[in-house]
Structure formats: structure tokens, C-alpha cells
Amino acid sequence: MKKPTPATIEDVARLAEVSIATVSRAIHMPEKVAVSTRQKVDRAIAVTGYTANAMARSLRLGRSNMILAIAPDIGDPNFAPILIGLENEARAGGYGLLIGHTQGDPLRGVEYLKFLNSNQAAGMILFTGYVPLDPASQTRLPPMVAVGEPLAQGGIPFVGTDDRGGARKMVELLIAQGHRRIAFIGDSRERLSHHRRRIGFDEGLAAAGLRDGQQVLDSDGTLEGGRAAVERLFLRDDLPTAFACVNDQTAAGVILSLTARGYRIPEDFSVTGFDDIPQAGFLSPALTTARQPRTAIGQAAMAILLGLVEGEAPEQAETLLMPDLILRDSVGARPVNRRF
Amino acid sequence: MKKPTPATIEDVARLAEVSIATVSRAIHMPEKVAVSTRQKVDRAIAVTGYTANAMARSLRLGRSNMILAIAPDIGDPNFAPILIGLENEARAGGYGLLIGHTQGDPLRGVEYLKFLNSNQAAGMILFTGYVPLDPASQTRLPPMVAVGEPLAQGGIPFVGTDDRGGARKMVELLIAQGHRRIAFIGDSRERLSHHRRRIGFDEGLAAAGLRDGQQVLDSDGTLEGGRAAVERLFLRDDLPTAFACVNDQTAAGVILSLTARGYRIPEDFSVTGFDDIPQAGFLSPALTTARQPRTAIGQAAMAILLGLVEGEAPEQAETLLMPDLILRDSVGARPVNRRF
DNA sequence: CTGTTAGCGCATTCAT
DNA sequence: ATGAATGCGCTAACAG
């Protein structure tokens, strides 16, 4: 019969013929222990296959070694790559990563907050775009870092894409291709990230002295919305030669609508997206877009959170990572002879 | 100044003027406590905002309330939907879900096994297709359930798609459309799931008395492999009218190759996939495929695992869920006048 | 029905 | 440099 129960610190101590205090020291403060003793302990640990019971350790320390990440929707294509970054960094720091999803229900956020307060996790990564707040509990908020969508509330560090800079780079690309009349299909809902893309668009155009060529259509960030925006545009006469879309879904709608009308992309119109969702490369034509540096975002966010957990002062309010422009087939030179 | 430290069971007991044992009972065995006492306790809990310290509880019970899910690749499109099912069911049972990824490295699997042995998790969900095994540790394996890819090793319950049944349904659909000569583009690598799809294909054809119309091409489950298989096929003269592919990636390759040769789908050839990856609907033509019931798989797997954790005997070796046929545009009736 | 108490495994004083 | 003893918060056995 093998060992039915995992080795405890006591097993190690007995085998090494020292006290449990010494074993603990040998592990956590090796320099405070005689070399010979340390060796005995190390050997005993190897023999027993000892791993400290994390529960006991957490109880004693009053702090867990888990980080909880909560998201409104785990299925979000942005989620997985960020998760990888989070998990890598957490593991490197000796932490485990827990995940929870709220399915958009703020109540579930509060539930997870309780979870934190019961010491099950040392800190929290927020994908939600808002801070779950338990009106009942008056305990101070645990360490948190927001990711993906900036937080309206202040005081919580945010790590995400440089939406403004990315949008600006996108416009500059279009301008470099000769486009002078560019439409921005935006998102009028309250999303900070989308608002910032709009600002980057404006800036890029203004810097090139092209404020006149600017057209802005409001939409809702969905494929349907993108389609509808194009339809509205065709009611007027003053067509752009390029569409800069607030995200890939919108761009997909624009492409579909344009194609349905018999236009060719990029010969007749150029269109760009933002995000680089998995489907972006499968559209026809394949979509030129700005890819969010998702894994890097996850990694940076976790690094900051672990710093917070371990008592460091927060560095800065926002850490913005520049997206990469992914050049595919939906952007071309401005059509020279517009046939319409 | 607010409460700096969370309320403990002792705070509640003091406020309710009972002993801590009574508080614990009021929570876990309400029927063993007088109604009036229970009310006092409930009120005290509400006032203090008490949540049991999970660490202390786990330490005492010798069992954690976390389940660890490990996957070779979190980015896998199959992963997120299964994760949702897992998380839902875990939460319903009072468990949290931890995730880890091995990046295909067996060593990291062993690392997670140690994690389990340090009591950080009560059980484990395996996406890996194999059991991480620590040669050093002789402790018996913790409760595990495999998901997605069947396990070669026996003794571990598996929950997944009914690959055989799904493939068979797919072939039957093709046959119903009039196809008599059907090629199966398989995957010769060692994947049990893919092997089972092949068997379902054979069965469907045999049941219709169509063993003659059967062609089987080996491939590797990738887009490139699908493309290559078609090219090989065109070296011969005896073309099928439909391609049943082992998965969506392969189907994408087949579609690309066929389209590049100037054929139209589904007019000239029908093609089917398997899995329903997110891109499937974005192919042109949109791919008809079998969708794995992923969330249901996750839910079922977690239910079984929690049963195991709580000491129930495992029910059955395999739980197979039938995939749904997603009818899109890549399947049509058998071409009546083959022009080639 | 309720209270007293032991002990889960560990890190950490306080002695030595 | 090392050991003995304490308590983190909780549940369950045992008494009453």
C-alpha cells in the first residue's frame, strides 16, 4: 500500500531529524539555516515528495495564492489570448489563475467579490468594464486591475490596447494609399475604447490636413450595424473611397453590404477593421485590421496585479500597448477613375 | 475606519450570543438548530457580512472546493464553450474553476498534478488527451474526467461528442441528397476522435449499401492537408461528388482547392466538415458541418467529476453527446449532368 | 438543542 | 542556528 495521504512538513522534519520550524526556514529563508542542515532537509523533501499544503499556508498567511479573473463572457474571442498572458505571468509568480464569468449579470460580480473576501483569491482581474460593488460589504476593495475595456471608475489600473494610437496608424495607412475622403463607422454606445478609436481617427485626418474629407457614421459595433451604415451612406451622393471601421464586426458588415451592391474591394473601396478577430482573415477579401496585442496585455496586467498584491504602490493609471497593423487584402490604392 | 479584516465565525457567534459551533451548525445543518437560534444567527451573519474563510474550511475538511481544468491550448476554439459549461456546473455545486495550460508540455502536466496533491484542487478536468503522470509520486490519482479527446488510458471517464454517430448522420445527409460516390478526407494521426468519425462514415455508407462508392484519403486534419488531399485525388480519374471531411479545417482546405480549380460548391461538389469552428460560417460557401455540443459537454463532465469528488462511483466509461448538424451552403443535390 | 475542545498544516515568535 | 509552542478559522466529536 502506497502513501494514501500527502507528506506533511512533519514527515519531512522527522526524516531530516530536525524540527518543523527548521524545515520551514530551510524552504523560505535558506540563508538562515546551516548548509549541512539545509542539505538534509532538501534530501528529505525529495524523498517524501513534499509539497506544502497550500490551504494551511494561506490560512496562516492570511492570503491566498490565487488570482481571480472575471469576464462577462468567456467566449469572447479576445478572452482566450489574454488569458494565456495572464496565466503565464501568474504561474511565473507562483500564483494560480481562477476564472469566473458573470454572463453580464452584475449580481454575479458581487458574488465573486464575496469569494475574494473569503480569502479565496488575493486579487482580481476585471474584464467587465465596471467594478462589481457590494453595497452591503464595507470592506475595502481587494487589489484589482482592469483589462480590455477601460474602467469608468478611477483608481483602478487599466491595461489595454492603445485605441487612439492604433486608429491613427490605421488612418495614416489609408492616407498613404492616397485616400482623401474617408468614412469612420463608429459606435455610439458608451464604450470608452470605441470612443478613443474615433479620436485617433480624427487626429490622423487632422494631422494630414484632411478634416474636410472626414465623414463619421454612427453605428453599434455589430455586423448589422456596419451594413446599415453603408446603406444610409448610399442615400447621399458624396461617397468616400475608404471605410475605417471601429471594429472587425462592423467592417464585416461594410464588406458584405458593398459586395452585395456589386462593388469590388479593394478596387472600388478600401475598408479596415480593428481587433483582428479570428474570422478577420476568412472574410473575402481578408480584412486589414489592427491586432490587439492580447497576450502581452494579459501578461502586463498580471504583472501589475501581482505587484499590487504584494504591496507595491500602483505605477500608473493606464498602460496602453500599441496594436499591430495586420495588412491583408481589404485595403488598396485610391481608385483613380471612379466610375460612379 | 471600516472593518479592515473580514468577519470570522467568532464575530458572528458573539453577536448572536451563541457558540461558534452553533453558528457552524446553523449554516451547515440548519435542521439541527432551534428555529429561534437559527434566526439570531442568520441576522448576525447578515449584519457582519460573514463569509466562511474558505482556506480554513478546506484545511479542516482536507479537501478544496476548486476544480482544475488543464488544456494543452486555451486558445483552441473548442475550449471556451466547454469552459462555460464547466464553470456553470462547478459554480452550481459550490466549486470554483481553476485553469491551467500545458502548452503541449507534459512536464507542465506533472506540475499541475503536484498542485492537486498539495490540496489546492479536489479534482481535475483533462483536455489533454493523456493523463499527466508523475513517476516520482506514488500517490493515487485524484478524481479526473477527460473531455474533448478520449483518453487512451482506461479507468478515466470521458465526456465528449459522439463522433461516430455524428459522422454517420453527416453521410446520411449526403446520401439523402443523392450522392453515391463520397470521399472521406481523414486524419491518419493518432486521434481517437478522428478515427471514430471514420468508422461512422463507413457505417453510414455500408448501411446504404454503398461500400463501392467509398473513397478514403488520409490527411492530417489541417487546412493544408485538405488541400493536398484534393490535389492527390485529381491525379486519378474517378472523382466523388461529395467530400466528407474529418474536421472543418480539412474542409476549408478542400473548398479552397476546389474553388481554385474553378469548381463551384455545392453545384459541382458538396463538402461537409465537423466541429463547427467559428470560422465555418465565414467560409464561402458557408460550411455545412456537425457542431459539437460543447457547453453541454462541459456541464456533463463537471457533473460527473463532482460526483467522483464527493465519493460516488463512476457511472460509465464514456458519455457521448450527439452533435447537431448545422446545415449551411456547402451541400447540395448530386450534380445530374457532370460536365467532367 | 447547544457548548467545549481538539486539531487540520503551516509560519512565526520567543527561547535557547 | 535550532527547537518548542502558539494560533490562523473552521468542523466534528463529544459532553452535557
XYZ file of C-alpha atoms (C1' of nucleotides) in Angstrom:
712
model
C 0.000 0.000 0.000
C 1.341 3.377 -1.038
C 1.066 6.596 0.846
C -2.572 7.412 0.965
C -2.037 10.931 2.286
C 0.436 13.565 1.052
C 3.585 14.181 3.061
C 3.389 16.980 5.596
C 6.080 19.219 6.903
C 6.240 16.933 9.899
C 7.136 13.924 7.793
C 9.988 15.887 6.316
C 11.151 17.086 9.703
C 11.180 13.590 11.111
C 13.116 12.219 8.189
C 15.636 15.054 8.279
C 15.862 14.807 12.043
C 15.165 18.457 12.604
C 12.167 20.432 13.813
C 9.366 21.575 11.564
C 10.463 25.147 12.149
C 13.783 24.370 10.574
C 12.162 22.773 7.590
C 10.031 25.833 7.093
C 13.083 28.048 7.340
C 15.105 25.900 5.012
C 12.418 26.452 2.444
C 11.659 30.122 2.881
C 14.847 31.579 4.342
C 17.613 29.218 3.261
C 20.341 31.663 4.305
C 19.259 31.444 7.917
C 19.976 27.730 8.027
C 23.265 25.892 8.225
C 24.345 24.418 4.948
C 24.530 20.883 6.269
C 21.066 21.143 7.750
C 19.686 22.552 4.559
C 21.034 19.623 2.629
C 19.437 17.145 4.970
C 16.127 18.931 4.580
C 16.383 19.117 0.828
C 17.022 15.429 0.661
C 14.091 14.649 2.886
C 11.853 16.812 0.743
C 12.959 14.989 -2.358
C 12.373 11.606 -0.749
C 8.919 12.385 0.561
C 7.823 14.367 -2.471
C 6.683 17.018 -0.070
C 4.632 19.938 -1.332
C 3.421 22.480 1.186
C -0.293 22.320 1.750
C -1.468 25.482 0.130
C -4.577 25.710 2.286
C -2.677 25.668 5.527
C -0.186 28.108 4.170
C -2.852 30.511 3.016
C -4.681 30.236 6.304
C -1.576 31.006 8.244
C -0.509 33.841 5.969
C -3.989 35.228 5.645
C -3.569 35.446 1.931
C -4.277 33.140 -0.968
C -2.078 32.427 -3.939
C -4.883 32.576 -6.423
C -5.883 35.335 -8.744
C -9.436 35.523 -9.950
C -10.233 36.763 -13.434
C -13.822 37.614 -14.115
C -15.291 38.275 -17.532
C -18.797 38.934 -18.770
C -18.279 36.374 -21.494
C -15.599 33.742 -21.632
C -16.471 33.032 -25.235
C -15.302 36.458 -26.355
C -12.556 35.897 -28.930
C -10.436 38.460 -27.116
C -10.593 36.475 -23.958
C -8.523 33.396 -24.663
C -5.332 35.119 -25.808
C -5.401 37.496 -22.860
C -5.981 34.537 -20.610
C -2.809 32.944 -21.870
C -0.821 36.018 -20.950
C -2.445 36.145 -17.550
C -1.847 32.519 -16.822
C 1.774 32.575 -17.912
C 2.628 35.501 -15.735
C 0.623 34.210 -12.780
C 2.320 30.862 -12.854
C 5.706 32.505 -13.107
C 4.889 34.375 -9.909
C 3.706 31.265 -8.121
C 0.038 32.090 -8.420
C -2.819 30.118 -9.861
C -5.463 31.607 -12.082
C -9.130 31.222 -11.349
C -11.772 32.214 -13.784
C -15.319 33.282 -13.360
C -17.857 34.684 -15.721
C -20.739 36.927 -14.931
C -22.782 36.496 -18.088
C -23.362 40.185 -17.930
C -25.111 39.909 -14.599
C -23.759 42.461 -12.099
C -25.070 40.332 -9.243
C -22.643 37.607 -10.130
C -19.865 40.128 -9.919
C -20.808 40.761 -6.333
C -20.796 37.058 -5.726
C -17.218 36.874 -6.883
C -16.359 39.780 -4.679
C -17.544 37.759 -1.711
C -15.384 34.996 -2.977
C -12.402 37.290 -2.732
C -13.398 38.412 0.707
C -13.440 34.852 1.884
C -9.750 34.806 1.122
C -10.044 32.504 -1.801
C -8.147 34.858 -4.022
C -5.614 37.572 -3.446
C -6.600 39.814 -6.299
C -8.808 40.167 -9.297
C -8.586 40.871 -12.997
C -11.618 42.638 -14.422
C -12.735 42.187 -18.000
C -16.068 43.631 -17.182
C -15.550 47.305 -17.798
C -17.031 48.062 -14.402
C -16.269 47.299 -10.795
C -18.609 44.930 -9.037
C -19.635 46.635 -5.873
C -21.272 45.073 -2.908
C -23.324 47.778 -1.211
C -23.603 45.672 1.918
C -19.941 44.981 2.420
C -17.863 47.830 3.703
C -14.573 46.059 3.392
C -12.084 47.881 1.260
C -11.671 46.644 -2.276
C -9.064 43.993 -2.918
C -6.284 44.601 -5.449
C -7.746 44.824 -8.925
C -6.574 45.520 -12.439
C -8.846 46.123 -15.406
C -8.129 44.674 -18.791
C -9.564 45.138 -22.259
C -12.191 47.721 -21.595
C -11.157 50.822 -19.639
C -12.936 51.410 -16.395
C -15.094 54.416 -15.850
C -14.217 54.450 -12.164
C -10.841 55.859 -11.339
C -8.260 54.387 -9.049
C -8.031 51.051 -10.760
C -5.097 50.450 -13.073
C -6.022 49.590 -16.620
C -4.052 47.634 -19.196
C -5.205 47.566 -22.761
C -4.765 48.481 -26.359
C -3.748 51.927 -27.430
C -7.002 52.508 -29.268
C -6.273 56.058 -30.169
C -2.787 55.368 -31.472
C -3.920 52.288 -33.362
C -6.776 54.087 -35.049
C -4.453 56.853 -36.003
C -1.971 54.461 -37.564
C -4.830 52.912 -39.490
C -5.913 56.254 -40.920
C -2.371 57.092 -41.815
C -2.155 53.871 -43.759
C -5.268 54.804 -45.686
C -3.932 58.283 -46.370
C -0.634 56.834 -47.556
C -2.630 54.792 -50.052
C -3.929 58.002 -51.481
C -7.343 58.131 -49.867
C -8.585 61.628 -49.183
C -12.191 61.008 -48.326
C -12.540 58.509 -45.518
C -15.587 57.468 -43.548
C -15.394 56.322 -39.957
C -18.080 53.859 -38.979
C -18.217 54.302 -35.232
C -20.092 53.023 -32.279
C -22.296 55.440 -30.475
C -22.778 53.191 -27.470
C -20.844 54.029 -24.362
C -17.644 52.180 -24.934
C -14.567 54.075 -23.987
C -12.379 52.008 -26.275
C -14.547 52.796 -29.289
C -14.653 56.444 -28.381
C -10.892 56.513 -28.315
C -10.660 54.970 -31.739
C -12.808 57.748 -33.015
C -10.451 60.297 -31.519
C -7.451 58.640 -33.132
C -9.248 58.760 -36.447
C -9.918 62.468 -36.089
C -6.345 63.158 -35.130
C -4.894 61.285 -38.056
C -7.083 63.120 -40.510
C -6.456 66.489 -38.920
C -2.701 65.948 -38.920
C -2.851 65.388 -42.665
C -4.955 68.500 -43.106
C -7.863 66.388 -44.267
C -10.628 67.418 -41.951
C -12.798 68.079 -44.984
C -12.609 64.508 -46.185
C -13.979 63.251 -42.924
C -17.314 61.534 -42.627
C -18.494 59.937 -39.440
C -21.350 57.498 -39.259
C -22.722 56.236 -36.006
C -23.357 52.570 -35.652
C -23.424 49.979 -32.904
C -20.352 47.870 -33.376
C -22.169 44.926 -34.929
C -22.123 43.414 -38.380
C -25.701 44.501 -38.934
C -24.825 47.999 -37.841
C -21.995 48.168 -40.348
C -24.268 47.042 -43.103
C -26.915 49.585 -42.162
C -24.379 52.395 -42.060
C -23.339 51.730 -45.639
C -26.930 51.695 -46.769
C -27.504 55.046 -45.141
C -24.421 56.404 -46.838
C -25.635 55.451 -50.274
C -28.678 57.595 -49.743
C -26.387 60.579 -50.054
C -24.192 61.244 -53.053
C -20.848 62.056 -51.536
C -19.153 58.683 -51.188
C -15.796 58.106 -49.503
C -13.124 55.913 -51.050
C -12.300 54.188 -47.802
C -14.107 52.965 -44.699
C -12.316 52.895 -41.366
C -14.447 50.777 -39.060
C -14.462 50.854 -35.300
C -14.114 47.085 -35.141
C -13.991 43.965 -37.282
C -17.646 43.090 -36.939
C -18.607 46.450 -38.346
C -16.082 46.029 -41.138
C -17.578 42.655 -41.997
C -20.970 44.312 -42.376
C -19.500 47.021 -44.569
C -17.784 44.486 -46.801
C -20.918 42.420 -47.128
C -23.017 45.423 -47.992
C -20.539 46.779 -50.517
C -20.101 43.395 -52.134
C -23.843 42.894 -52.348
C -24.046 46.154 -54.243
C -21.608 44.799 -56.754
C -18.539 46.755 -55.736
C -15.143 45.217 -55.537
C -12.828 45.553 -52.593
C -10.196 46.947 -52.573
C -10.503 48.138 -56.177
C -13.569 50.293 -55.582
C -13.372 50.828 -51.834
C -10.890 50.114 -49.105
C -12.080 49.002 -45.696
C -10.282 48.487 -42.410
C -11.303 46.912 -39.134
C -9.958 46.848 -35.618
C -9.234 43.973 -33.200
C -8.320 41.170 -35.582
C -10.951 38.699 -34.525
C -10.346 35.115 -35.677
C -12.740 35.480 -38.586
C -10.978 38.549 -39.967
C -8.661 36.528 -42.151
C -11.520 34.480 -43.519
C -13.578 37.331 -44.875
C -13.325 37.934 -48.587
C -11.374 39.915 -49.061
C -9.295 39.172 -45.981
C -9.570 42.135 -43.672
C -6.793 44.594 -42.990
C -7.049 45.427 -39.322
C -5.258 46.373 -36.120
C -4.471 43.426 -33.927
C -4.721 43.903 -30.226
C -1.569 42.629 -28.507
C -3.681 40.427 -26.310
C -1.218 38.070 -24.756
C 1.084 40.955 -23.915
C -1.848 42.760 -22.357
C -2.614 39.787 -20.155
C 0.966 39.492 -19.102
C 1.330 43.174 -18.263
C -1.934 43.211 -16.355
C -0.971 40.254 -14.230
C 2.454 41.705 -13.508
C 0.844 44.869 -12.214
C -1.726 42.990 -10.177
C 0.860 40.784 -8.527
C 2.782 43.912 -7.643
C -0.314 45.335 -6.028
C -0.995 42.125 -4.156
C 2.479 42.160 -2.785
C 2.109 45.664 -1.527
C 3.742 47.760 -4.207
C 2.240 51.118 -4.997
C 0.417 51.208 -8.327
C 2.600 52.635 -11.079
C 0.319 54.435 -13.424
C -3.342 54.655 -14.181
C -3.157 53.252 -17.688
C -0.788 51.002 -19.562
C -1.511 51.196 -23.260
C 0.000 48.756 -25.741
C 0.146 49.671 -29.390
C -1.704 47.277 -31.687
C -0.036 45.783 -34.747
C -1.348 46.621 -38.178
C -2.209 43.409 -39.982
C -2.061 44.109 -43.693
C -4.346 41.860 -45.682
C -6.404 42.380 -48.807
C -9.130 44.867 -47.997
C -7.026 47.982 -48.498
C -5.758 49.248 -51.825
C -4.768 52.473 -53.515
C -7.430 55.097 -54.039
C -9.331 54.304 -57.221
C -8.143 56.745 -59.893
C -11.127 56.619 -62.186
C -14.201 56.407 -60.050
C -16.903 55.021 -62.258
C -19.631 56.312 -60.016
C -12.351 53.481 9.521
C -14.080 50.436 8.119
C -13.516 46.862 9.084
C -10.013 46.073 7.943
C -10.431 42.331 8.389
C -13.324 40.129 7.300
C -15.760 38.874 9.917
C -14.985 35.459 11.363
C -17.291 32.859 12.725
C -16.433 34.152 16.140
C -17.719 37.628 15.369
C -20.989 36.110 14.301
C -21.200 33.934 17.399
C -20.590 36.845 19.694
C -23.212 38.970 18.014
C -25.767 36.169 18.028
C -24.841 35.250 21.577
C -24.246 31.625 20.801
C -21.164 29.443 20.428
C -19.211 29.132 17.214
C -20.302 25.521 16.953
C -23.898 26.634 16.789
C -23.107 29.093 14.071
C -21.398 26.400 12.067
C -24.373 24.112 12.548
C -26.864 26.801 11.690
C -25.074 27.119 8.397
C -24.449 23.513 7.503
C -27.167 21.585 9.331
C -29.973 24.072 9.861
C -32.397 21.347 10.880
C -30.304 20.529 13.911
C -30.722 24.019 15.325
C -33.726 25.619 17.043
C -35.605 27.974 14.799
C -35.174 30.933 17.091
C -31.447 30.341 17.347
C -31.159 29.994 13.630
C -32.825 33.322 13.140
C -30.472 35.031 15.528
C -27.547 33.548 13.682
C -28.906 34.476 10.284
C -29.338 38.027 11.403
C -25.835 38.187 12.783
C -24.466 36.829 9.530
C -26.313 39.449 7.569
C -25.077 42.226 9.833
C -21.457 41.191 9.759
C -21.430 40.208 6.102
C -19.788 36.984 7.178
C -18.405 34.597 4.590
C -16.660 31.484 5.802
C -12.937 31.575 5.224
C -12.521 29.010 2.519
C -8.918 28.309 3.427
C -9.711 27.349 6.970
C -12.612 25.299 5.789
C -10.576 23.430 3.216
C -7.807 22.832 5.686
C -10.192 21.398 8.194
C -12.052 19.304 5.670
C -8.891 18.169 3.953
C -10.439 18.967 0.635
C -10.518 22.027 -1.547
C -13.521 23.424 -3.344
C -11.649 24.072 -6.525
C -11.582 22.111 -9.710
C -8.619 22.406 -12.001
C -9.055 22.225 -15.744
C -5.919 21.748 -17.768
C -5.694 22.127 -21.511
C -2.822 21.987 -23.956
C -4.070 25.169 -25.567
C -6.521 27.616 -24.097
C -6.820 29.316 -27.456
C -8.473 26.299 -29.029
C -11.866 27.404 -30.313
C -13.418 24.352 -28.701
C -12.146 25.375 -25.341
C -14.174 28.438 -24.455
C -17.644 26.958 -24.915
C -16.739 23.865 -22.926
C -15.305 26.114 -20.278
C -18.640 27.839 -19.927
C -20.368 24.554 -19.295
C -17.723 23.562 -16.795
C -17.885 26.826 -14.944
C -21.663 26.902 -14.759
C -21.900 23.461 -13.321
C -18.985 23.982 -10.939
C -20.462 27.134 -9.544
C -23.813 25.476 -9.119
C -22.093 22.860 -6.997
C -20.244 25.405 -4.917
C -16.921 24.864 -6.627
C -14.582 27.286 -8.302
C -12.874 26.588 -11.576
C -9.145 26.921 -11.969
C -7.470 26.766 -15.296
C -4.046 25.758 -16.359
C -2.493 25.193 -19.697
C 0.369 22.960 -20.565
C 1.289 24.348 -23.958
C 1.707 20.784 -25.027
C 4.453 20.237 -22.492
C 3.899 17.027 -20.497
C 6.149 18.373 -17.757
C 3.694 21.093 -17.009
C 1.011 18.484 -16.613
C 3.036 16.916 -13.854
C 3.400 20.309 -12.264
C -0.345 20.633 -12.096
C -0.590 17.201 -10.625
C 1.608 18.367 -7.776
C -0.711 21.276 -7.441
C -3.557 18.861 -6.897
C -1.569 16.883 -4.419
C -0.988 19.976 -2.358
C -4.724 20.037 -1.867
C -5.284 23.081 -3.957
C -7.903 21.355 -6.022
C -10.247 18.479 -5.443
C -10.322 17.167 -8.970
C -9.222 17.743 -12.488
C -10.663 18.079 -15.953
C -8.357 16.899 -18.725
C -8.430 18.373 -22.190
C -5.093 16.919 -22.952
C -5.944 13.528 -24.325
C -3.486 11.940 -21.937
C -3.001 11.650 -18.208
C -0.105 13.540 -16.734
C 1.817 11.095 -14.652
C 4.398 11.865 -12.075
C 6.758 8.914 -11.961
C 8.148 10.081 -8.618
C 4.895 10.389 -6.787
C 3.169 7.195 -5.900
C 0.076 8.793 -4.521
C -3.063 7.576 -6.122
C -4.548 9.718 -8.846
C -7.101 12.314 -7.847
C -10.575 12.307 -9.404
C -10.330 13.118 -13.091
C -12.612 13.366 -16.069
C -11.459 13.708 -19.658
C -13.182 15.990 -22.092
C -12.988 16.536 -25.823
C -10.405 13.988 -26.763
C -10.889 10.430 -25.498
C -8.166 9.055 -23.310
C -6.092 6.117 -24.342
C -5.735 5.043 -20.726
C -8.728 3.324 -19.269
C -10.362 3.987 -15.979
C -10.957 7.661 -16.532
C -14.460 8.734 -17.511
C -14.702 10.575 -20.776
C -17.316 13.059 -21.925
C -17.391 14.162 -25.497
C -19.024 14.235 -28.845
C -20.499 11.170 -30.415
C -18.063 11.229 -33.288
C -19.233 8.014 -34.819
C -22.915 8.906 -34.678
C -22.292 12.415 -35.936
C -20.229 11.266 -38.883
C -22.866 8.766 -39.732
C -25.601 11.391 -39.697
C -23.469 13.506 -41.961
C -23.049 10.722 -44.509
C -26.731 10.004 -44.399
C -27.418 13.628 -45.212
C -25.137 13.382 -48.219
C -26.786 10.159 -49.341
C -30.218 11.732 -48.959
C -29.041 14.448 -51.322
C -28.433 11.800 -53.905
C -24.717 11.383 -53.571
C -23.461 7.896 -54.273
C -19.766 8.412 -54.517
C -18.387 10.055 -51.425
C -14.823 10.658 -50.344
C -13.780 10.781 -46.723
C -10.795 13.006 -46.040
C -9.481 11.577 -42.812
C -6.686 12.087 -40.383
C -4.121 9.366 -40.136
C -2.590 10.750 -36.957
C -3.445 9.018 -33.748
C -6.577 10.814 -32.717
C -9.274 8.616 -31.394
C -11.985 11.123 -32.196
C -10.948 11.265 -35.810
C -10.724 7.530 -36.034
C -14.288 7.275 -34.772
C -15.527 9.677 -37.376
C -14.048 7.428 -39.992
C -15.927 4.489 -38.553
C -19.200 6.395 -38.587
C -18.568 7.239 -42.221
C -18.012 3.615 -43.113
C -21.126 2.547 -41.269
C -23.329 5.072 -42.960
C -22.154 4.064 -46.369
C -22.404 0.371 -45.637
C -25.919 0.742 -44.264
C -26.959 2.309 -47.555
C -25.275 -0.471 -49.484
C -22.788 1.965 -50.894
C -19.484 0.459 -49.954
C -18.436 0.743 -53.573
C -18.841 4.493 -53.637
C -16.414 4.859 -50.812
C -13.100 6.579 -51.148
C -10.875 7.292 -48.225
C -7.990 9.720 -48.333
C -5.578 10.118 -45.484
C -4.668 13.568 -44.395
C -3.589 15.317 -41.225
C -6.549 17.345 -40.078
C -5.181 20.663 -41.292
C -6.271 23.059 -43.989
C -3.131 22.318 -45.948
C -3.777 18.620 -45.610
C -7.267 19.025 -47.014
C -5.949 20.933 -49.945
C -3.284 18.341 -50.637
C -5.798 15.507 -50.476
C -7.891 17.070 -53.205
C -4.861 17.550 -55.381
C -3.963 13.917 -54.991
C -7.493 12.938 -55.886
C -7.405 14.828 -59.145
C -4.469 12.735 -60.235
C -6.898 9.875 -60.598
C -9.986 9.974 -62.770
C -12.681 8.621 -60.530
C -13.984 11.699 -58.742
C -16.588 11.672 -55.978
C -19.492 14.103 -55.913
C -19.137 14.833 -52.233
C -16.374 15.239 -49.697
C -16.980 14.332 -46.069
C -14.113 15.834 -44.108
C -12.875 14.749 -40.728
C -12.968 18.315 -39.458
C -13.623 21.890 -40.507
C -10.023 22.798 -41.154
C -9.736 19.978 -43.646
C -12.997 21.044 -45.241
C -11.695 24.575 -45.598
C -8.700 23.227 -47.484
C -10.936 21.146 -49.724
C -13.140 24.120 -50.501
C -10.168 26.322 -51.262
C -8.637 23.754 -53.542
C -11.852 23.028 -55.385
C -12.621 26.702 -55.795
C -9.133 27.386 -57.081
C -9.695 24.760 -59.755
C -12.750 26.670 -60.870
C -15.412 24.370 -59.489
C -18.484 25.656 -57.775
C -19.744 24.429 -54.442
C -22.296 22.989 -53.945
C -23.224 22.826 -57.633
C -20.235 20.734 -58.679
C -19.244 19.190 -55.365
C -20.683 19.038 -51.897
C -18.401 19.254 -48.887
C -19.009 18.778 -45.177
C -16.907 19.461 -42.129
C -17.037 18.507 -38.480
C -16.798 20.595 -35.290
C -18.294 23.896 -36.404
C -15.330 26.080 -35.627
C -16.105 29.806 -35.502
C -14.790 30.358 -38.992
C -17.062 27.711 -40.519
C -19.859 30.148 -41.195
C -17.485 32.601 -42.824
C -16.137 30.315 -45.483
C -17.582 30.727 -48.938
C -19.703 28.858 -49.272
C -20.628 28.667 -45.599
C -19.775 25.205 -44.382
C -22.297 22.538 -43.527
C -20.914 20.751 -40.519
C -21.614 18.895 -37.279
C -21.495 21.127 -34.247
C -20.088 19.687 -31.098
C -22.452 20.309 -28.176
C -19.631 21.924 -26.283
C -21.338 23.648 -23.431
C -23.369 20.543 -22.693
C -20.182 18.516 -22.742
C -18.608 20.808 -20.195
C -21.631 20.626 -17.989
C -21.872 16.854 -18.119
C -18.171 16.447 -17.470
C -18.245 18.655 -14.425
C -21.312 16.912 -13.050
C -19.522 13.584 -13.264
C -16.347 14.956 -11.757
C -18.140 16.490 -8.811
C -19.824 13.170 -8.257
C -16.437 11.487 -8.184
C -15.046 14.089 -5.832
C -17.888 13.518 -3.479
C -17.292 9.838 -3.445
C -19.796 8.460 -5.889
C -18.795 5.538 -8.011
C -18.164 6.445 -11.643
C -21.197 5.718 -13.774
C -19.893 4.744 -17.151
C -16.692 4.919 -19.059
C -17.937 7.212 -21.789
C -20.677 9.787 -22.099
C -21.215 10.627 -25.743
C -23.325 13.582 -26.826
C -24.709 13.687 -30.326
C -23.581 16.698 -32.375
C -26.088 18.896 -34.173
C -25.985 19.060 -37.935
C -25.609 22.676 -38.996
C -26.973 22.997 -42.490
C -25.360 25.779 -44.451
C -24.431 26.217 -48.089
C -21.737 23.713 -48.913
C -24.037 20.768 -49.509
C -26.361 20.397 -52.453
C -28.010 17.727 -54.507
C -25.818 15.426 -56.563
C -24.996 17.143 -59.852
C -27.090 15.460 -62.532
C -25.010 16.344 -65.549
C -21.431 16.078 -64.548
C -19.513 18.131 -67.021
C -16.286 16.367 -66.248
C -30.562 21.519 21.273
C -26.150 23.710 22.463
C -21.288 24.419 24.240
C -16.306 22.889 24.830
C -12.467 21.306 22.659
C -9.096 19.199 19.515
C -6.557 19.567 15.540
C -6.180 20.219 10.108
C -0.607 22.053 8.276
C 1.900 25.754 8.427
C 4.846 30.233 9.630
C 6.410 32.572 13.316
C 7.539 34.488 17.707
C 10.295 33.505 21.745
C 13.604 30.935 23.874
C 17.899 28.698 23.952
C 21.479 28.053 14.251
C 17.709 25.500 16.017
C 13.509 23.927 18.769
C 9.027 24.484 21.380
C 4.879 26.473 21.355
C 1.064 29.402 19.527
C -2.813 30.347 16.650
C -4.759 31.363 11.709
C -10.654 29.943 11.175
C -13.086 26.240 10.862
C -15.763 21.493 11.587
C -16.791 17.464 14.074
C -16.615 14.552 18.037
C -18.003 14.501 22.447
C -20.406 16.214 26.620
C -23.973 17.980 28.676
